[in-house]
Coordinates of C-alpha atoms in Angstrom, one line a residue:
Chain A
D1 CA 2.6 -20.0 56.6
S2 CA -0.6 -22.2 55.6
G3 CA 1.3 -25.3 56.3
V4 CA 1.5 -26.3 52.7
T5 CA 4.9 -25.9 50.9
Q6 CA 5.4 -25.2 47.3
T7 CA 8.6 -25.0 45.8
P8 CA 10.3 -23.3 43.7
K9 CA 8.2 -20.1 44.3
H10 CA 9.3 -18.8 40.6
L11 CA 10.7 -20.6 37.7
I12 CA 11.6 -19.1 34.4
T13 CA 12.4 -21.7 31.6
A14 CA 12.4 -22.0 27.9
T15 CA 9.7 -23.8 25.4
G16 CA 10.5 -27.3 25.2
Q17 CA 11.8 -27.9 28.5
R18 CA 10.8 -30.0 31.4
V19 CA 10.1 -28.8 35.0
T20 CA 9.2 -30.2 38.4
L21 CA 7.2 -28.4 40.8
R22 CA 7.2 -29.8 44.4
C23 CA 4.5 -29.7 47.3
S24 CA 4.6 -30.6 51.0
P25 CA 1.2 -31.1 52.0
R26 CA 0.2 -30.0 56.0
S27 CA 1.2 -32.4 58.7
G28 CA -1.8 -35.2 58.4
D29 CA -3.5 -34.1 55.3
L30 CA -3.5 -37.3 52.8
S31 CA -5.1 -35.4 49.9
V32 CA -3.2 -33.3 47.6
Y33 CA -4.7 -31.5 44.7
W34 CA -3.1 -29.5 42.0
Y35 CA -4.7 -26.6 40.1
Q36 CA -3.5 -24.2 37.4
Q37 CA -4.3 -20.3 37.5
S38 CA -3.9 -19.0 33.9
L39 CA -5.3 -15.4 33.0
D40 CA -7.5 -16.9 30.4
Q41 CA -8.6 -19.9 32.1
G42 CA -9.1 -19.2 35.8
L43 CA -8.5 -21.6 38.4
Q44 CA -8.6 -25.1 36.8
F45 CA -8.3 -28.4 38.5
L46 CA -5.5 -30.6 37.3
I47 CA -5.2 -33.9 39.4
Q48 CA -5.9 -35.1 43.0
Y49 CA -3.9 -37.6 44.9
Y50 CA -5.3 -39.3 48.1
N51 CA -2.8 -41.5 50.3
G52 CA -0.5 -42.0 47.1
E53 CA -3.2 -42.9 44.7
E54 CA -4.7 -41.0 41.7
R55 CA -8.2 -40.2 42.8
A56 CA -9.3 -37.8 40.3
K57 CA -8.3 -36.1 37.1
G58 CA -9.3 -32.8 35.7
N59 CA -8.1 -30.7 32.7
I60 CA -4.5 -32.0 32.8
L61 CA -2.8 -32.2 29.6
E62 CA -0.9 -35.5 28.6
R63 CA 2.4 -33.5 28.6
F64 CA 1.9 -33.1 32.5
S65 CA 2.0 -36.0 35.2
A66 CA 2.0 -36.2 38.8
Q67 CA 2.5 -38.6 41.8
Q68 CA 2.3 -38.6 45.6
F69 CA 5.0 -40.3 47.3
P70 CA 5.1 -42.5 50.5
D71 CA 5.7 -39.3 52.6
L72 CA 2.8 -37.7 51.1
H73 CA 4.7 -35.0 49.3
S74 CA 3.7 -34.6 45.7
E75 CA 5.4 -33.6 42.3
L76 CA 3.9 -32.3 39.3
N77 CA 5.8 -32.7 36.1
L78 CA 5.3 -30.4 33.1
S79 CA 7.3 -31.4 29.8
S80 CA 7.8 -30.2 26.4
L81 CA 6.8 -26.8 27.6
E82 CA 4.8 -24.0 25.7
L83 CA 4.2 -20.4 26.1
G84 CA 0.6 -21.0 27.2
D85 CA 1.7 -23.2 30.1
S86 CA 2.5 -19.9 31.9
A87 CA 0.6 -19.8 34.8
L88 CA 0.6 -19.9 38.7
Y89 CA 0.2 -23.2 39.9
F90 CA -1.1 -24.2 43.1
C91 CA -1.2 -27.3 45.4
A92 CA -3.5 -27.7 47.9
S93 CA -4.1 -30.5 50.7
S94 CA -7.0 -31.6 52.8
V95 CA -8.1 -34.1 55.5
A96 CA -10.5 -36.8 54.6
T97 CA -12.3 -38.4 57.4
S98 CA -14.0 -41.6 57.5
A99 CA -17.3 -39.7 58.3
G100 CA -16.8 -37.5 55.3
F101 CA -16.6 -34.4 57.4
H102 CA -14.7 -31.9 55.5
Y103 CA -12.0 -29.7 57.3
G104 CA -11.3 -27.5 54.3
Y105 CA -8.6 -27.0 51.9
T106 CA -5.3 -25.5 52.6
F107 CA -3.6 -24.0 49.5
G108 CA 0.2 -23.4 49.2
S109 CA 1.6 -19.8 48.0
G110 CA 1.8 -21.3 44.5
T111 CA 4.7 -21.5 41.9
R112 CA 5.0 -19.0 39.2
L113 CA 6.0 -20.5 35.9
T114 CA 7.0 -18.5 33.1
V115 CA 7.7 -20.2 29.8
V116 CA 9.8 -18.1 27.6
Chain B
A1 CA -21.6 -32.0 36.3
Q2 CA -20.6 -29.3 38.9
K3 CA -20.2 -25.7 37.9
V4 CA -20.1 -22.4 39.7
T5 CA -20.9 -19.2 38.1
Q6 CA -19.9 -15.8 39.0
A7 CA -21.7 -13.5 36.9
Q8 CA -20.1 -10.2 37.9
T9 CA -16.4 -10.1 36.4
E10 CA -15.3 -6.7 38.1
I11 CA -17.0 -4.5 40.8
S12 CA -16.0 -1.1 41.7
V13 CA -17.1 0.8 44.7
V14 CA -16.2 3.7 46.8
E15 CA -14.7 3.0 50.4
K16 CA -17.5 2.4 53.0
E17 CA -20.0 1.2 50.5
D18 CA -21.7 -2.4 51.0
V19 CA -21.0 -4.6 48.3
T20 CA -22.5 -8.1 47.3
L21 CA -20.7 -10.8 45.3
D22 CA -23.0 -13.3 43.5
C23 CA -22.5 -17.2 43.1
V24 CA -24.8 -19.7 41.8
Y25 CA -23.7 -23.3 41.9
E26 CA -24.9 -26.2 39.9
T27 CA -24.6 -30.0 41.6
R28 CA -26.3 -33.4 41.5
D29 CA -24.4 -34.2 45.0
T30 CA -26.9 -34.1 48.0
T31 CA -23.6 -33.7 50.5
Y32 CA -21.5 -30.9 49.1
Y33 CA -19.4 -27.9 50.3
L34 CA -19.3 -24.3 49.2
F35 CA -16.4 -21.9 49.9
W36 CA -15.3 -18.5 49.1
Y37 CA -11.6 -17.4 48.7
K38 CA -9.6 -14.3 48.6
Q39 CA -7.0 -13.7 46.1
P40 CA -5.2 -10.2 46.9
P41 CA -2.7 -8.7 44.3
S42 CA 0.1 -10.9 46.0
G43 CA -1.4 -13.9 44.5
E44 CA -2.0 -16.5 47.6
L45 CA -5.5 -17.7 47.8
V46 CA -6.8 -16.8 51.4
F47 CA -9.8 -19.0 52.8
L48 CA -12.6 -17.0 54.0
I49 CA -15.7 -19.5 54.7
R50 CA -16.8 -23.1 54.2
R51 CA -20.3 -24.1 54.3
N52 CA -21.9 -27.6 53.9
S53 CA -25.1 -28.3 52.0
F54 CA -27.0 -29.2 55.2
D55 CA -26.4 -25.9 56.8
E56 CA -28.2 -23.1 55.3
Q57 CA -27.7 -20.7 58.4
N58 CA -26.3 -17.3 57.3
E59 CA -23.1 -16.3 58.8
I60 CA -21.4 -13.2 59.9
S61 CA -18.0 -12.4 60.7
G62 CA -17.2 -8.8 61.3
R63 CA -17.9 -6.9 58.0
Y64 CA -18.4 -10.2 56.0
S65 CA -21.4 -12.2 55.7
W66 CA -22.7 -14.9 53.7
N67 CA -26.2 -16.0 52.4
F68 CA -26.9 -19.6 51.4
Q69 CA -30.0 -20.4 49.8
K70 CA -30.5 -23.9 48.6
S71 CA -33.6 -23.2 46.9
T72 CA -32.1 -21.0 44.3
S73 CA -28.3 -22.6 44.5
S74 CA -26.8 -19.3 45.5
F75 CA -24.2 -18.5 48.1
N76 CA -24.0 -14.8 47.9
F77 CA -21.2 -12.8 49.9
T78 CA -21.6 -9.1 51.3
I79 CA -18.9 -7.0 52.4
T80 CA -20.2 -4.1 54.4
A81 CA -18.5 -1.0 54.8
S82 CA -15.7 -1.8 52.3
Q83 CA -12.2 -0.9 52.8
V84 CA -9.5 -0.3 50.1
V85 CA -7.8 -3.5 51.8
D86 CA -10.9 -5.5 50.7
S87 CA -9.5 -5.0 47.2
A88 CA -8.8 -8.6 45.6
V89 CA -10.2 -11.3 43.3
Y90 CA -12.9 -13.4 45.1
F91 CA -13.7 -16.4 44.3
C92 CA -16.6 -19.1 45.1
A93 CA -15.9 -22.6 45.0
L94 CA -17.9 -26.0 45.4
S95 CA -16.8 -29.5 46.4
G96 CA -17.8 -32.8 47.2
L97 CA -16.9 -35.2 49.8
P98 CA -13.0 -35.0 50.5
G99 CA -10.7 -37.9 49.2
G100 CA -13.6 -39.0 46.9
S101 CA -13.5 -38.5 43.2
Q102 CA -15.6 -35.1 43.7
G103 CA -13.5 -34.1 46.2
N104 CA -11.7 -31.5 44.3
L105 CA -12.8 -27.6 44.2
I106 CA -14.6 -26.3 41.3
F107 CA -13.9 -22.5 41.2
G108 CA -15.9 -19.8 39.5
K109 CA -14.0 -17.4 37.2
G110 CA -14.0 -15.0 40.3
T111 CA -15.2 -11.3 40.7
K112 CA -12.5 -8.6 40.9
L113 CA -13.5 -6.2 43.5
S114 CA -11.7 -2.7 43.5
V115 CA -12.5 -0.4 46.6
K116 CA -11.5 3.1 45.7
P117 CA -10.8 5.5 48.6

């Protein structure tokens, strides 16, 4: 167990639907990152939150949104789903120190989304 | 812009062979971090190593070793005496300072390693 919890592990849904993926970061980690891994695009950074605030955006579609709550858990909302959204979605968390020292990222086991 | 290139898409070796996975990176940051992750068929991402831009010492951990060369912007990974359990996709990744706008990981496309008995 890495300490980062992602739910659900598997999700099958139909095109046009909306789903929510949940991530609980490792205890003490303030930053949460979402990544999408698809066969053709590899591991793509979607969005980063730090202590409740959006810090950086990557290749995130407008149909996708995310937020980080006061208890630091994060949710990734995917709407108007298309077949091409089928992928493995990872959440990662990290500690950011004032000195900038990097303790690394801890990844969850991912949510496998299948859109049919 | 930050970029990571893993030119080798797939590598196949026979057990006990040594294999080197190449990684070349691009960044304008003076402080950055390099990582290697392993993704076995089960799908999880397994952390292997983290290196900061100020530490160019090579590192060895058992059968794994890493060669960081700032002059060529490379961070190569060698597995000595490969084993079937080493079969996986290996990702090289780059990040800036955590918490900042460059704190996210930029991954290479990955190298699929197959080790045959």
